[in-house]
mmCIF file of C-alpha atoms in Angstrom:
data_model
loop_
_atom_site.group_PDB
_atom_site.id
_atom_site.type_symbol
_atom_site.label_atom_id
_atom_site.label_comp_id
_atom_site.label_asym_id
_atom_site.label_seq_id
_atom_site.Cartn_x
_atom_site.Cartn_y
_atom_site.Cartn_z
ATOM 1 C CA MET A 1 6.163 7.284 -20.833
ATOM 2 C CA SER A 2 2.988 8.516 -22.477
ATOM 3 C CA GLY A 3 0.249 10.368 -20.646
ATOM 4 C CA PRO A 4 -2.267 8.668 -18.392
ATOM 5 C CA GLU A 5 -5.637 7.119 -19.095
ATOM 6 C CA ILE A 6 -8.256 7.849 -16.446
ATOM 7 C CA LEU A 7 -9.998 4.610 -15.497
ATOM 8 C CA MET A 8 -12.156 5.914 -12.655
ATOM 9 C CA GLU A 9 -13.044 9.251 -11.047
ATOM 10 C CA GLY A 10 -15.020 10.327 -7.991
ATOM 11 C CA ILE A 11 -12.887 8.296 -5.578
ATOM 12 C CA VAL A 12 -13.007 9.871 -2.124
ATOM 13 C CA PHE A 13 -9.586 8.700 -0.863
ATOM 14 C CA GLY A 14 -8.004 5.890 -2.860
ATOM 15 C CA GLU A 15 -5.146 3.791 -1.485
ATOM 16 C CA SER A 16 -3.644 0.297 -1.380
ATOM 17 C CA PRO A 17 -3.971 -0.885 -5.020
ATOM 18 C CA ARG A 18 -3.343 -4.592 -5.609
ATOM 19 C CA TRP A 19 -3.449 -6.590 -8.839
ATOM 20 C CA HIS A 20 -5.322 -9.821 -8.174
ATOM 21 C CA ASP A 21 -6.951 -12.422 -10.375
ATOM 22 C CA GLY A 22 -7.060 -10.206 -13.455
ATOM 23 C CA ARG A 23 -8.513 -7.162 -11.687
ATOM 24 C CA LEU A 24 -7.176 -4.081 -9.964
ATOM 25 C CA TRP A 25 -8.388 -3.945 -6.353
ATOM 26 C CA PHE A 26 -8.072 -0.878 -4.108
ATOM 27 C CA ALA A 27 -9.483 0.662 -0.950
ATOM 28 C CA ASP A 28 -11.490 3.870 -1.042
ATOM 29 C CA TRP A 29 -10.852 5.012 2.519
ATOM 30 C CA GLY A 30 -13.334 7.859 2.299
ATOM 31 C CA ALA A 31 -16.172 5.659 1.041
ATOM 32 C CA HIS A 32 -15.160 2.776 3.373
ATOM 33 C CA GLN A 33 -15.186 0.383 0.424
ATOM 34 C CA VAL A 34 -12.909 -2.163 -1.203
ATOM 35 C CA ILE A 35 -13.414 -1.908 -4.960
ATOM 36 C CA SER A 36 -12.244 -4.066 -7.854
ATOM 37 C CA LEU A 37 -11.914 -2.845 -11.416
ATOM 38 C CA ALA A 38 -11.982 -4.824 -14.667
ATOM 39 C CA ALA A 39 -9.929 -4.028 -17.768
ATOM 40 C CA ASP A 40 -12.914 -2.279 -19.375
ATOM 41 C CA GLY A 41 -13.251 0.095 -16.421
ATOM 42 C CA SER A 42 -16.329 -1.529 -14.905
ATOM 43 C CA HIS A 43 -16.103 -1.865 -11.155
ATOM 44 C CA GLN A 44 -17.808 -3.459 -8.200
ATOM 45 C CA VAL A 45 -17.750 -3.088 -4.413
ATOM 46 C CA GLU A 46 -16.142 -6.170 -2.861
ATOM 47 C CA ALA A 47 -16.406 -5.210 0.818
ATOM 48 C CA THR A 48 -17.498 -2.372 3.090
ATOM 49 C CA VAL A 49 -15.535 -1.605 6.265
ATOM 50 C CA GLU A 50 -16.157 1.483 8.387
ATOM 51 C CA SER A 51 -12.478 2.178 8.935
ATOM 52 C CA PHE A 52 -9.776 4.718 8.105
ATOM 53 C CA PRO A 53 -7.147 3.888 7.028
ATOM 54 C CA MET A 54 -8.026 0.578 5.419
ATOM 55 C CA CYS A 55 -5.367 -1.288 3.434
ATOM 56 C CA ILE A 56 -5.610 -4.657 1.687
ATOM 57 C CA ASP A 57 -3.684 -7.661 0.419
ATOM 58 C CA PHE A 58 -4.369 -11.313 -0.371
ATOM 59 C CA LEU A 59 -3.504 -14.614 1.285
ATOM 60 C CA PRO A 60 -1.906 -17.281 -0.920
ATOM 61 C CA ASP A 61 -5.307 -19.019 -1.230
ATOM 62 C CA GLY A 62 -6.808 -15.803 -2.652
ATOM 63 C CA ARG A 63 -8.781 -14.645 0.369
ATOM 64 C CA LEU A 64 -8.705 -10.890 1.004
ATOM 65 C CA LEU A 65 -7.212 -9.420 4.178
ATOM 66 C CA VAL A 66 -8.341 -5.940 5.262
ATOM 67 C CA VAL A 67 -6.687 -3.678 7.836
ATOM 68 C CA ASP A 68 -9.545 -2.413 10.016
ATOM 69 C CA SER A 69 -7.622 0.413 11.636
ATOM 70 C CA ASN A 70 -10.547 1.733 13.681
ATOM 71 C CA GLN A 71 -10.895 -1.608 15.459
ATOM 72 C CA ARG A 72 -7.123 -2.343 15.389
ATOM 73 C CA ARG A 73 -7.529 -5.722 13.742
ATOM 74 C CA LEU A 74 -7.267 -7.667 10.502
ATOM 75 C CA LEU A 75 -10.363 -8.979 8.790
ATOM 76 C CA ARG A 76 -10.528 -11.897 6.346
ATOM 77 C CA ARG A 77 -13.048 -12.076 3.535
ATOM 78 C CA GLU A 78 -14.530 -15.534 3.093
ATOM 79 C CA PRO A 79 -15.530 -17.011 -0.297
ATOM 80 C CA ASP A 80 -19.163 -16.043 0.334
ATOM 81 C CA GLY A 81 -18.128 -12.409 0.874
ATOM 82 C CA THR A 82 -18.506 -12.273 4.651
ATOM 83 C CA LEU A 83 -15.796 -10.596 6.727
ATOM 84 C CA ILE A 84 -14.530 -12.329 9.849
ATOM 85 C CA PRO A 85 -11.904 -11.339 12.458
ATOM 86 C CA TYR A 86 -8.452 -12.670 11.582
ATOM 87 C CA ALA A 87 -5.998 -11.074 14.033
ATOM 88 C CA ASP A 88 -6.061 -8.592 16.925
ATOM 89 C CA LEU A 89 -3.476 -5.795 16.525
ATOM 90 C CA GLY A 90 -4.608 -3.768 19.553
ATOM 91 C CA PRO A 91 -2.239 -5.310 22.133
ATOM 92 C CA ILE A 92 0.751 -4.075 20.089
ATOM 93 C CA ALA A 93 -0.380 -0.495 19.394
ATOM 94 C CA ASP A 94 -3.581 1.491 19.741
ATOM 95 C CA LYS A 95 -2.649 4.043 17.063
ATOM 96 C CA PRO A 96 -3.623 3.921 13.368
ATOM 97 C CA TRP A 97 -2.545 0.772 11.527
ATOM 98 C CA ASN A 98 -1.547 1.351 7.944
ATOM 99 C CA ASP A 99 -0.176 -0.794 5.119
ATOM 100 C CA ILE A 100 -0.115 -4.587 4.725
ATOM 101 C CA VAL A 101 1.804 -7.032 2.527
ATOM 102 C CA VAL A 102 1.507 -10.835 2.536
ATOM 103 C CA ASP A 103 4.291 -13.276 1.634
ATOM 104 C CA ALA A 104 4.046 -16.615 -0.170
ATOM 105 C CA HIS A 105 3.833 -18.478 3.161
ATOM 106 C CA GLY A 106 0.814 -16.503 4.323
ATOM 107 C CA ASN A 107 2.662 -14.263 6.766
ATOM 108 C CA ALA A 108 1.050 -10.813 6.795
ATOM 109 C CA TYR A 109 3.228 -7.821 7.628
ATOM 110 C CA VAL A 110 1.314 -4.792 8.911
ATOM 111 C CA ASN A 111 2.742 -1.431 9.951
ATOM 112 C CA THR A 112 1.557 1.395 12.167
ATOM 113 C CA ILE A 113 2.742 4.991 12.176
ATOM 114 C CA ASN A 114 2.240 4.764 15.976
ATOM 115 C CA PHE A 115 0.948 8.290 16.513
ATOM 116 C CA ASP A 116 -2.214 10.244 15.819
ATOM 117 C CA PHE A 117 -2.075 11.777 12.341
ATOM 118 C CA PRO A 118 -2.459 14.590 11.631
ATOM 119 C CA GLY A 119 -1.721 16.721 14.647
ATOM 120 C CA GLY A 120 -0.315 14.180 17.057
ATOM 121 C CA GLU A 121 3.222 14.225 18.409
ATOM 122 C CA PHE A 122 5.524 12.071 16.278
ATOM 123 C CA THR A 123 6.464 8.635 17.590
ATOM 124 C CA PRO A 124 8.468 6.064 15.594
ATOM 125 C CA GLY A 125 6.411 3.392 13.909
ATOM 126 C CA LEU A 126 6.730 -0.374 13.790
ATOM 127 C CA ILE A 127 5.903 -3.536 11.829
ATOM 128 C CA VAL A 128 4.229 -6.723 13.050
ATOM 129 C CA ARG A 129 4.096 -10.187 11.487
ATOM 130 C CA VAL A 130 0.791 -12.037 11.570
ATOM 131 C CA THR A 131 1.206 -15.778 10.993
ATOM 132 C CA PRO A 132 -1.501 -17.880 9.294
ATOM 133 C CA ASP A 133 -2.853 -18.951 12.689
ATOM 134 C CA GLY A 134 -3.408 -15.287 13.645
ATOM 135 C CA THR A 135 -0.433 -14.920 16.002
ATOM 136 C CA VAL A 136 0.865 -11.323 16.082
ATOM 137 C CA ALA A 137 4.482 -10.399 16.899
ATOM 138 C CA GLN A 138 6.456 -7.198 16.466
ATOM 139 C CA VAL A 139 9.329 -7.648 13.991
ATOM 140 C CA ALA A 140 10.631 -4.083 13.372
ATOM 141 C CA ASP A 141 10.576 -0.670 15.027
ATOM 142 C CA ASP A 142 12.027 2.866 14.917
ATOM 143 C CA LEU A 143 10.469 3.705 11.538
ATOM 144 C CA ALA A 144 9.802 7.306 10.517
ATOM 145 C CA PHE A 145 6.151 7.078 9.375
ATOM 146 C CA PRO A 146 6.136 3.626 7.753
ATOM 147 C CA ASN A 147 3.977 3.604 4.654
ATOM 148 C CA GLY A 148 3.905 1.355 1.587
ATOM 149 C CA MET A 149 5.518 -2.094 1.748
ATOM 150 C CA ALA A 150 6.539 -4.699 -0.831
ATOM 151 C CA ILE A 151 8.231 -8.114 -0.821
ATOM 152 C CA SER A 152 10.795 -9.171 -3.417
ATOM 153 C CA ALA A 153 9.844 -11.845 -5.933
ATOM 154 C CA ASP A 154 12.077 -14.438 -4.255
ATOM 155 C CA GLY A 155 10.519 -13.701 -0.868
ATOM 156 C CA SER A 156 13.834 -12.802 0.755
ATOM 157 C CA THR A 157 13.416 -9.042 1.262
ATOM 158 C CA LEU A 158 10.769 -6.711 2.652
ATOM 159 C CA ILE A 159 10.959 -3.032 1.675
ATOM 160 C CA VAL A 160 9.086 -0.289 3.520
ATOM 161 C CA ALA A 161 8.730 3.387 2.621
ATOM 162 C CA GLU A 162 9.721 5.691 5.486
ATOM 163 C CA SER A 163 7.855 8.816 4.438
ATOM 164 C CA TYR A 164 9.282 11.127 7.102
ATOM 165 C CA ALA A 165 12.868 9.960 6.481
ATOM 166 C CA SER A 166 12.767 10.258 2.650
ATOM 167 C CA ARG A 167 14.022 6.728 2.145
ATOM 168 C CA LEU A 168 13.169 3.133 1.344
ATOM 169 C CA THR A 169 14.321 0.692 4.011
ATOM 170 C CA ALA A 170 14.912 -3.036 3.480
ATOM 171 C CA TYR A 171 14.968 -6.088 5.752
ATOM 172 C CA ASP A 172 15.941 -9.698 5.213
ATOM 173 C CA ILE A 173 13.039 -12.097 5.786
ATOM 174 C CA GLY A 174 14.036 -15.170 7.773
ATOM 175 C CA ALA A 175 12.700 -18.691 7.378
ATOM 176 C CA ASP A 176 10.411 -18.037 10.358
ATOM 177 C CA GLY A 177 9.200 -14.704 8.932
ATOM 178 C CA ALA A 178 11.310 -12.584 11.286
ATOM 179 C CA LEU A 179 12.974 -9.440 9.915
ATOM 180 C CA SER A 180 16.698 -8.677 10.253
ATOM 181 C CA GLY A 181 19.555 -6.937 8.446
ATOM 182 C CA ARG A 182 17.952 -3.515 8.311
ATOM 183 C CA ARG A 183 19.529 -1.278 5.659
ATOM 184 C CA VAL A 184 18.769 1.663 3.381
ATOM 185 C CA TRP A 185 17.519 0.309 0.054
ATOM 186 C CA ALA A 186 17.426 3.770 -1.511
ATOM 187 C CA ASP A 187 17.415 7.368 -0.347
ATOM 188 C CA THR A 188 14.760 9.571 -1.974
ATOM 189 C CA PRO A 189 16.017 13.109 -1.251
ATOM 190 C CA GLY A 190 13.259 15.708 -1.505
ATOM 191 C CA ASP A 191 10.577 13.022 -1.872
ATOM 192 C CA HIS A 192 8.371 11.374 0.731
ATOM 193 C CA PRO A 193 7.544 7.901 -0.610
ATOM 194 C CA ASP A 194 4.051 6.644 0.120
ATOM 195 C CA GLY A 195 2.686 3.551 -1.655
ATOM 196 C CA ILE A 196 5.229 1.342 -3.440
ATOM 197 C CA CYS A 197 5.438 -1.650 -5.790
ATOM 198 C CA LEU A 198 8.260 -3.765 -7.212
ATOM 199 C CA ASP A 199 8.617 -4.747 -10.866
ATOM 200 C CA ALA A 200 10.005 -7.785 -12.679
ATOM 201 C CA GLU A 201 13.472 -6.229 -12.926
ATOM 202 C CA GLY A 202 13.700 -5.640 -9.175
ATOM 203 C CA ALA A 203 13.241 -1.889 -9.502
ATOM 204 C CA LEU A 204 10.651 -0.089 -7.382
ATOM 205 C CA TRP A 205 7.981 2.502 -8.077
ATOM 206 C CA TYR A 206 6.984 4.882 -5.285
ATOM 207 C CA ALA A 207 4.184 7.416 -5.145
ATOM 208 C CA ASP A 208 4.844 10.917 -3.794
ATOM 209 C CA VAL A 209 1.923 13.062 -2.665
ATOM 210 C CA GLY A 210 3.628 16.432 -2.263
ATOM 211 C CA ASN A 211 5.603 16.296 -5.501
ATOM 212 C CA ARG A 212 2.663 14.883 -7.458
ATOM 213 C CA ARG A 213 4.522 12.077 -9.169
ATOM 214 C CA CYS A 214 5.552 8.441 -9.213
ATOM 215 C CA VAL A 215 9.231 7.558 -9.483
ATOM 216 C CA ARG A 216 10.955 4.319 -10.532
ATOM 217 C CA VAL A 217 14.281 3.672 -8.775
ATOM 218 C CA ARG A 218 16.873 0.934 -8.521
ATOM 219 C CA GLU A 219 18.330 -0.278 -5.250
ATOM 220 C CA GLY A 220 20.881 2.392 -4.352
ATOM 221 C CA GLY A 221 18.687 5.258 -5.548
ATOM 222 C CA GLU A 222 19.263 5.594 -9.317
ATOM 223 C CA VAL A 223 16.152 7.176 -10.840
ATOM 224 C CA LEU A 224 14.974 5.284 -13.926
ATOM 225 C CA ALA A 225 11.663 6.972 -14.767
ATOM 226 C CA THR A 226 9.198 9.560 -13.505
ATOM 227 C CA VAL A 227 5.533 10.180 -14.270
ATOM 228 C CA ASN A 228 4.142 13.570 -13.277
ATOM 229 C CA LEU A 229 0.538 14.177 -12.254
ATOM 230 C CA ASP A 230 -1.701 17.171 -11.633
ATOM 231 C CA ARG A 231 -2.510 15.968 -8.095
ATOM 232 C CA GLY A 232 -0.895 14.012 -5.296
ATOM 233 C CA ALA A 233 0.112 10.404 -6.007
ATOM 234 C CA PHE A 234 -0.743 8.181 -3.036
ATOM 235 C CA ALA A 235 -0.093 4.634 -4.210
ATOM 236 C CA CYS A 236 0.752 2.551 -7.261
ATOM 237 C CA ALA A 237 0.592 -1.006 -8.576
ATOM 238 C CA LEU A 238 1.669 -2.928 -11.667
ATOM 239 C CA SER A 239 -0.166 -5.431 -13.834
ATOM 240 C CA PRO A 240 1.493 -8.509 -15.349
ATOM 241 C CA ALA A 241 2.637 -9.109 -18.934
ATOM 242 C CA PRO A 242 1.798 -9.108 -21.814
ATOM 243 C CA ASP A 243 0.318 -5.615 -21.379
ATOM 244 C CA PRO A 244 2.040 -4.228 -18.277
ATOM 245 C CA ARG A 245 0.602 -1.028 -16.891
ATOM 246 C CA LEU A 246 1.297 1.228 -13.936
ATOM 247 C CA PHE A 247 -1.830 2.059 -11.947
ATOM 248 C CA VAL A 248 -1.786 5.183 -9.772
ATOM 249 C CA LEU A 249 -4.297 6.385 -7.178
ATOM 250 C CA ALA A 250 -4.175 10.183 -6.981
ATOM 251 C CA GLN A 251 -6.139 13.098 -5.587
ATOM 252 C CA HIS A 252 -5.809 16.709 -4.533
ATOM 253 C CA TRP A 253 -4.473 17.009 -0.984
ATOM 254 C CA GLY A 254 -3.893 19.780 1.513
ATOM 255 C CA ASP A 255 -6.604 22.145 0.290
ATOM 256 C CA PRO A 256 -10.010 22.686 1.846
ATOM 257 C CA GLU A 257 -12.181 19.580 1.494
ATOM 258 C CA PRO A 258 -13.119 19.440 -2.217
ATOM 259 C CA SER A 259 -16.584 18.713 -3.510
ATOM 260 C CA PRO A 260 -17.044 16.543 -5.459
ATOM 261 C CA PRO A 261 -14.164 14.164 -4.598
ATOM 262 C CA THR A 262 -11.033 14.545 -6.731
ATOM 263 C CA GLY A 263 -9.700 11.001 -6.467
ATOM 264 C CA GLN A 264 -8.734 9.258 -9.702
ATOM 265 C CA LEU A 265 -7.413 5.880 -10.763
ATOM 266 C CA LEU A 266 -4.932 6.456 -13.590
ATOM 267 C CA THR A 267 -2.979 4.043 -15.739
ATOM 268 C CA PHE A 268 0.231 4.434 -17.726
ATOM 269 C CA PRO A 269 1.863 1.938 -20.088
ATOM 270 C CA THR A 270 5.147 0.643 -18.680
ATOM 271 C CA PRO A 271 7.764 -1.699 -20.163
ATOM 272 C CA THR A 272 8.172 -3.766 -17.007
ATOM 273 C CA PRO A 273 5.362 -5.813 -15.428
ATOM 274 C CA THR A 274 4.820 -6.973 -11.883
ATOM 275 C CA PRO A 275 7.079 -9.907 -10.892
#
């Protein structure tokens, strides 16, 4: 794959990219903003939420859901741009809530690492399902720092990155949205997968902060492609055909707080689009 094009710089802490309605949306955790980007690189602020972390996805009707981790809840963005409470996550866990993915039926799956990061004592994380009426139920547990999540194109499988276990873990999604049949989708030895996305061939891209790269793998772990960066890769997303591209949110990590911010949104051409 050829080198990257830089679409945007000065991002404080970019995460949770999602392709939606012809634009690339993402959350800038550090700026507390949800931003959307057009093909020409122009961007606009879609929402402001004083939360960290703050991940996003979309309901089937196109409305935005935002993980408001500080308040341990989901917010829904209405057509007029207002944000309203959608679901209360606090009764399940009072630790930071992290990634979200929504299925075709409107079930939102949200995970929590379930301990204070950084510095807190490790505790296994979990996943909840939020139904369209706002009902919250735990559907998975015992996850070693659950991070990015994705759902297969046929809606039958949920995959979650276990960053501390160096693996991608899969579940079957039942007709009622429950998760079962836990299994290892792929081991990622030496890597700690963060944000993930699936492509039209059923392969998966994962971002790796420490190794400063994104890796494309098949189920079972075969590595198909790698793109290397000069800073940590936190999350990735794909655009559809006819001009599929891999979008990567990256920044320097682990050094003293940089000034100005080092976050970038990069794009690479890729032969395989989003499903």
